[in-house]
Coordinates of C-alpha atoms and ligand atoms in Angstrom, one line a residue:
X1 CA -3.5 1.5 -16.1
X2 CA -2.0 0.3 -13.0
X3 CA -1.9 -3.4 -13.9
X4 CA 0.2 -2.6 -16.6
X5 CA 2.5 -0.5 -14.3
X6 CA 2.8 -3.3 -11.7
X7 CA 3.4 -5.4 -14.9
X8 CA 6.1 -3.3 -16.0
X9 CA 7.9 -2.6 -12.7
X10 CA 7.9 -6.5 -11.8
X11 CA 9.6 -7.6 -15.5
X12 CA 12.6 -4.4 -14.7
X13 CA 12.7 -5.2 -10.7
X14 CA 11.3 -2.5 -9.2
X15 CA 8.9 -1.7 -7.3
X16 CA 5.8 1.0 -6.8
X17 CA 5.6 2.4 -3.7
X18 CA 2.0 2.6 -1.8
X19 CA 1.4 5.2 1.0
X20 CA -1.6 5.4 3.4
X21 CA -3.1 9.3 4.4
X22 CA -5.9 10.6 5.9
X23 CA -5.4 13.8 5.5
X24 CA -5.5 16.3 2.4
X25 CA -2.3 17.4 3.2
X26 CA -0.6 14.0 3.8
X27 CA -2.0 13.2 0.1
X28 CA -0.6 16.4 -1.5
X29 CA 2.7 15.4 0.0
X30 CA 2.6 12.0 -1.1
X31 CA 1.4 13.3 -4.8
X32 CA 4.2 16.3 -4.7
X33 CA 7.1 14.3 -4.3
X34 CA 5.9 11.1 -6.5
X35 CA 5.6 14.4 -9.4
X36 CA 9.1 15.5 -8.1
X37 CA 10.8 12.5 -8.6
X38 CA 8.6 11.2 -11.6
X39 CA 7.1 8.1 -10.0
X40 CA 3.4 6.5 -10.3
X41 CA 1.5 8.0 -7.6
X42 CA -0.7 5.0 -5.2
X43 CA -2.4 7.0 -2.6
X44 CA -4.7 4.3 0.2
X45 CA -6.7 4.7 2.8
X46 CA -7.6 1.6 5.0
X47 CA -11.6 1.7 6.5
X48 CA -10.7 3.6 9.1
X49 CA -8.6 6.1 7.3
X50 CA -11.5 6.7 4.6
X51 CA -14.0 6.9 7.0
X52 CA -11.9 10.3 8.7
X53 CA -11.4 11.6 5.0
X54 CA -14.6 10.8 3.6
X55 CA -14.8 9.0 0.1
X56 CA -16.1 10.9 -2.1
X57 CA -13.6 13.4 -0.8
X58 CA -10.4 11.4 -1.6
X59 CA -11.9 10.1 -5.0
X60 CA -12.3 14.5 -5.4
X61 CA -8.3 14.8 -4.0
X62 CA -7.5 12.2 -6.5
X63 CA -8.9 13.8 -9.3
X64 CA -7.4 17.2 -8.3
X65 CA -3.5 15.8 -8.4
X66 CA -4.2 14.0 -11.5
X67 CA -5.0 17.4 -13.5
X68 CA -2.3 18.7 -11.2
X69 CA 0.9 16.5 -11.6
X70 CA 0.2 15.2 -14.7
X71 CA 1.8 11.9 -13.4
X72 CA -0.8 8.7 -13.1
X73 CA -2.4 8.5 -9.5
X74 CA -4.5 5.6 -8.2
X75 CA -6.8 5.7 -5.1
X76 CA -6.5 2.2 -3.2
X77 CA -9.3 1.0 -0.2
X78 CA -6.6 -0.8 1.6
X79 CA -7.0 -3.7 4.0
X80 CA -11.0 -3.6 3.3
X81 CA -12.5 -6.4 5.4
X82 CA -16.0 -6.8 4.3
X83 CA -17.3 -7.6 0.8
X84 CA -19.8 -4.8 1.8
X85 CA -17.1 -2.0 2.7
X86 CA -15.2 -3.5 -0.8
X87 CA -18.3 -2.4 -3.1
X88 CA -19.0 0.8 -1.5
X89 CA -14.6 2.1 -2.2
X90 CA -15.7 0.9 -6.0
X91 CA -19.2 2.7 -6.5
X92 CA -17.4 5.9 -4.8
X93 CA -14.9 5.5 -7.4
X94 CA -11.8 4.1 -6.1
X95 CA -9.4 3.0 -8.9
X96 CA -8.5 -0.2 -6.6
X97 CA -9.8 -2.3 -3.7
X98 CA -7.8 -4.9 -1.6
X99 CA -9.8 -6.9 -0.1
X100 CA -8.3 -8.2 3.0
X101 CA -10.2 -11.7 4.2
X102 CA -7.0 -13.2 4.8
X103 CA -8.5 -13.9 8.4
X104 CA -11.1 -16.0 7.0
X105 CA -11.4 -19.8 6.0
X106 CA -9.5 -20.3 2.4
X107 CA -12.5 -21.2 0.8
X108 CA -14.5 -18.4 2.4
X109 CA -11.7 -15.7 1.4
X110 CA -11.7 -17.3 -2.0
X111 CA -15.6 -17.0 -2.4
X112 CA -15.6 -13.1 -1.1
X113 CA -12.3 -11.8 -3.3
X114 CA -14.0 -13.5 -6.3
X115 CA -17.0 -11.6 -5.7
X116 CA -15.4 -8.2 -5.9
X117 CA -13.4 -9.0 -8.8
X118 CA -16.4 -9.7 -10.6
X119 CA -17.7 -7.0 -8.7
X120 CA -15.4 -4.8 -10.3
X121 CA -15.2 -6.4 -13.6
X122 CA -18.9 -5.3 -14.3
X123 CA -18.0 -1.8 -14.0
X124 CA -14.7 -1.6 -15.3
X125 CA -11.6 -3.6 -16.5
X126 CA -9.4 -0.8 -15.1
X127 CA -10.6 -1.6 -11.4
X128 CA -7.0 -3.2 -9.7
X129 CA -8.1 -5.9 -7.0
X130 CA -5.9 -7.0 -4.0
X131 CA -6.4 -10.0 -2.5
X132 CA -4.8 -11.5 0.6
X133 CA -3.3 -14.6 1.6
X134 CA -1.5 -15.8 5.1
X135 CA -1.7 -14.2 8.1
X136 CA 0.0 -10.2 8.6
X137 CA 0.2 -9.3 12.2
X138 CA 0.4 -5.5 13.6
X139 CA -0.7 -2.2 13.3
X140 CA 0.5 0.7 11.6
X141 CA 2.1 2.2 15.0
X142 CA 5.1 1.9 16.9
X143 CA 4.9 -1.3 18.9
X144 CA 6.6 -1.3 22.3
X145 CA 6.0 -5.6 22.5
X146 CA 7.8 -8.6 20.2
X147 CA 5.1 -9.9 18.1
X148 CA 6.3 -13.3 17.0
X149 CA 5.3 -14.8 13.6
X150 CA 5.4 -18.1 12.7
X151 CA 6.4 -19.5 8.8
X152 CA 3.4 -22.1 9.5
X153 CA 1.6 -18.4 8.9
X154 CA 3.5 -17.4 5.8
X155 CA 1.7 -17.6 2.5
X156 CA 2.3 -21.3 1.1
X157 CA 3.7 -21.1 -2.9
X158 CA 1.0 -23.6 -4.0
X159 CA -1.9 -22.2 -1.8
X160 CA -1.2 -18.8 -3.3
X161 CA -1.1 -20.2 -6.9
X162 CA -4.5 -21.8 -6.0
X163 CA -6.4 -18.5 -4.9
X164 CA -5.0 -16.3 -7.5
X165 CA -6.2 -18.3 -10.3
X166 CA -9.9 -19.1 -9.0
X167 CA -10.3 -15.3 -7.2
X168 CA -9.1 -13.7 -10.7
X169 CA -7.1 -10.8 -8.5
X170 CA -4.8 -8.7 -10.2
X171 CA -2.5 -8.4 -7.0
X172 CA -1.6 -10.5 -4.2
X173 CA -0.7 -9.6 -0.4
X174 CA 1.9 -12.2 1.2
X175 CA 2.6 -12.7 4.4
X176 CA 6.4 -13.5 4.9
X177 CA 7.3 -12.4 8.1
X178 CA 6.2 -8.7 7.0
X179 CA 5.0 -7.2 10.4
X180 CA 2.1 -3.9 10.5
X181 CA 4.1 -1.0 11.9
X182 CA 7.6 -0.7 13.7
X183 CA 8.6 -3.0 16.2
X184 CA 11.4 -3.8 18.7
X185 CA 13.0 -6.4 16.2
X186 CA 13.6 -5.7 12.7
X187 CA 11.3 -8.3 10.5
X188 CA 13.6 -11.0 8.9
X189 CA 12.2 -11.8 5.7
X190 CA 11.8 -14.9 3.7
X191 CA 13.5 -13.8 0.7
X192 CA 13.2 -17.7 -0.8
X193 CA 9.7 -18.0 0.1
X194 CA 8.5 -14.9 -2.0
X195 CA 10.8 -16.6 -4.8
X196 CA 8.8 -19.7 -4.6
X197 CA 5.1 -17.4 -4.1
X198 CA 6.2 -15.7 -7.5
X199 CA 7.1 -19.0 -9.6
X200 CA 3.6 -20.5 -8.2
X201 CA 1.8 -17.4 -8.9
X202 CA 0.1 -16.6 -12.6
X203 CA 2.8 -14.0 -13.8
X204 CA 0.3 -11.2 -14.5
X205 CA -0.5 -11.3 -10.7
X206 CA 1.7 -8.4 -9.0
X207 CA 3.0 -9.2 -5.8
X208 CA 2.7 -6.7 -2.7
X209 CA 4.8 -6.4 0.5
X210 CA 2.7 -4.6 3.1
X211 CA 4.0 -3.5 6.4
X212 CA 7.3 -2.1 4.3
X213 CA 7.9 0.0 7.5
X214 CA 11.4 -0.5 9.6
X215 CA 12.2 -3.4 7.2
X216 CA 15.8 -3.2 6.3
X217 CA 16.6 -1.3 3.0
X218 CA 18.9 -4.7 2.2
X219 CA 15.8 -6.9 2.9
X220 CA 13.6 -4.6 0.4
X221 CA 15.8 -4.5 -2.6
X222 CA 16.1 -8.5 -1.4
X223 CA 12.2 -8.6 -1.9
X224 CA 12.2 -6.4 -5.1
X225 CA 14.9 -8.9 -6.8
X226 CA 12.8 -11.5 -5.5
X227 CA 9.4 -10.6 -7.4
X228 CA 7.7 -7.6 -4.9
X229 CA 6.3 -5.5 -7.5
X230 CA 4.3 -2.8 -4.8
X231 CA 5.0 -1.8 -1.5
X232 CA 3.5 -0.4 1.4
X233 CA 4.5 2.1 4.0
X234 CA 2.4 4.1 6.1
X235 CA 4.0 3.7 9.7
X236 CA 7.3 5.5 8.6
X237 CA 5.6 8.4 7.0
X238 CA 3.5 8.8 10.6
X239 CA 6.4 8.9 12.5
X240 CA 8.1 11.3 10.7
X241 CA 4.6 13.4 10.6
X242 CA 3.9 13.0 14.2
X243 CA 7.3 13.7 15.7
X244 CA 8.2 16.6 13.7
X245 CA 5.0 18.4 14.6
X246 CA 5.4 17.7 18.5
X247 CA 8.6 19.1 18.0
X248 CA 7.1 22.7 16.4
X249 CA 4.1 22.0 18.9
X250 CA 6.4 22.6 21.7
X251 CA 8.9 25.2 20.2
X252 CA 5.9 27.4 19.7
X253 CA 3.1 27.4 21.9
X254 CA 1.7 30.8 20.5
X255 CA 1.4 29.8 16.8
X256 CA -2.2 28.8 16.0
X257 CA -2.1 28.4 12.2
X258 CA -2.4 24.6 11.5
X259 CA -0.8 25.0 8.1
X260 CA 1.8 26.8 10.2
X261 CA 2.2 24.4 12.9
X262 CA 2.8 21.3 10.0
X263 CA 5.0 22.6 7.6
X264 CA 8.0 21.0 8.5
X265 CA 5.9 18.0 9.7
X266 CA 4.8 17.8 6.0
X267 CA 8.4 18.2 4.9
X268 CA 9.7 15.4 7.2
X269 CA 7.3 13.0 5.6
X270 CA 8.3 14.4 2.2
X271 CA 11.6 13.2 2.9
X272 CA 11.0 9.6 4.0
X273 CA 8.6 9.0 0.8
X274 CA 11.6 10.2 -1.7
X275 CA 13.7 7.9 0.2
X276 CA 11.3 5.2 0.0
X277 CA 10.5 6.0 -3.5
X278 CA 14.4 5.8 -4.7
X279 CA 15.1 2.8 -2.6
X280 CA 12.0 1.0 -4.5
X281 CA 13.3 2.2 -7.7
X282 CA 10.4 3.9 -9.2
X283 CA 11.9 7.5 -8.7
X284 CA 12.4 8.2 -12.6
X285 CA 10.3 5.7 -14.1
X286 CA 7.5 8.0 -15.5
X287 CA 9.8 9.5 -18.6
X288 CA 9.0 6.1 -20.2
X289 CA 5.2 5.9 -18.5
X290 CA 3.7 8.6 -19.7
Ligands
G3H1 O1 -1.4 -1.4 4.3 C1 -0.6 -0.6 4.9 C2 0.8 -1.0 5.0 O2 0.9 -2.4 5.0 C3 1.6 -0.2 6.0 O3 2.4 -1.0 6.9 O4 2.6 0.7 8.7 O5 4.2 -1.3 8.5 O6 4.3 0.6 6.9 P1 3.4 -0.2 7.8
ZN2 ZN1 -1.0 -3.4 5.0

């Protein structure tokens, strides 16, 4: 189950790594090297992600690597921002939902995350639910401007101790100067504030760092140390993709074979989710999983 994952990698301070695709062979990648390197598999897709792969397609792809790698893979709807969008990633069969509402009124993001945990509840206790709290800025791109974030927007220890106990979430998203995507200045983290978040916090709530992209690899094993249990990247991995494949694009302009044209795309993406993966510390951990 992933909660007890998340349980287990928070208590030994490391982390499971997260990584967004919306492509089949984004996800194979993803699954390949998390078999390679022995580490719990979380493949997402946000709304707009699922909507290019389809549902019931990545609930299929799930299923496939799961009989394939024999390692534990869960399918996340990532940054879902409608209690509507939130049911329909469950009844397709999504192993975990975050609801994002963090742009709502506290009580109105309390009232919606409740509802999909008991949403989820009701049709299965192995349903993982992601709530959010404090305000994440960005998108998963590179980002040419300074986006400037303010601690008066960082998840507040007490507020976050309040939401997880009345929502009932298995996993909370904090906002500690953790900015979507890569950006001109490297994100300074509030190490002490993710500290306090985690005392606050029920203990059986795991703790997720999204935007993990061009943060620091000092700052992550800070963050880790500090009580980050899960870990997002998706800008990263679509650079790596994206540049790669311009690069064979333009090297040969008479190759027509997609498979072809992204193989060392693929392979460049491989690379920065085994990186990722070892500097989380989960590379290794499924001897004693399974
Ligand atoms: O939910 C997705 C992640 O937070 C990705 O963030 O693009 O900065 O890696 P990133
Ligand atoms: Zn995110």
């Amino acid at each position: 189950m992933l909660k007890e994952i998340l349980q287990r990698a928070a208590q030994e301070h490391w982390a499971t790594g997260h990584f967004n695709f919306s492509e089949l062979d984004q996800a194979r990648a993803i699954a390949e090297v998390c078999a390679e390197t022995r580490s719990p598999a979380i493949i997402g897709t946000s709304e707009g992600e699922r909507k290019h792969a389809g549902l019931a397609e990545a609930v299929a792809i799930r299923d496939a690597f799961r009989k394939e790698f024999l390692i534990p893979v869960f399918l996340n709807a990532d940054h879902t921002k409608s209690v509507e969008k939130a049911r329909e990633a469950i009844d397709a069969g999504y192993d975990s939902v975050h609801i994002d509402l963090s742009a709502l009124p506290f009580e109105e993001n309390v009232r919606g995350t409740k509802e999909i945990v008991e949403y989820a509840r009701a049709k299965s206790q192995e349903i993982n639910i992601e709530g959010e709290l404090g305000y994440l800025r960005g998108e998963s791109k590179v980002q040419h401007e300074k986006i400037a974030v303010s601690s008066d927007e960082y998840t507040k220890p007490d507020e976050a101790a309040v939401f997880a106990a009345r929502t009932g979430i298995d996993r909370l998203a904090i906002a500690v100067g953790n900015i979507h995507g890569i950006s001109l200045d490297e994100p300074a983290l509030d190490i002490e504030r993710i500290r306090g978040i985690r005392v606050a916090v029920l203990q059986e709530v795991a703790l997720v760092l999204h935007a993990g992209s061009g943060i620091p690899d000092v700052a992550i094993r800070a963050a880790i140390e500090a009580g980050i249990a899960n870990i997002h990247i998706n800008t990263d991995i679509r650079v790596a993709y994206v540049r790669e494949l311009r690069k064979t694009l333009a090297a040969d302009m008479d190759e027509v074979a997609m498979y072809k044209l992204d193989a060392s795309a693929i392979a460049a993406m491989k690379e920065v989710v085994k990186e990722k993966l070892t500097l989380f510390g989960a590379a290794g951990r499924m001897e004693t999983i399974v």
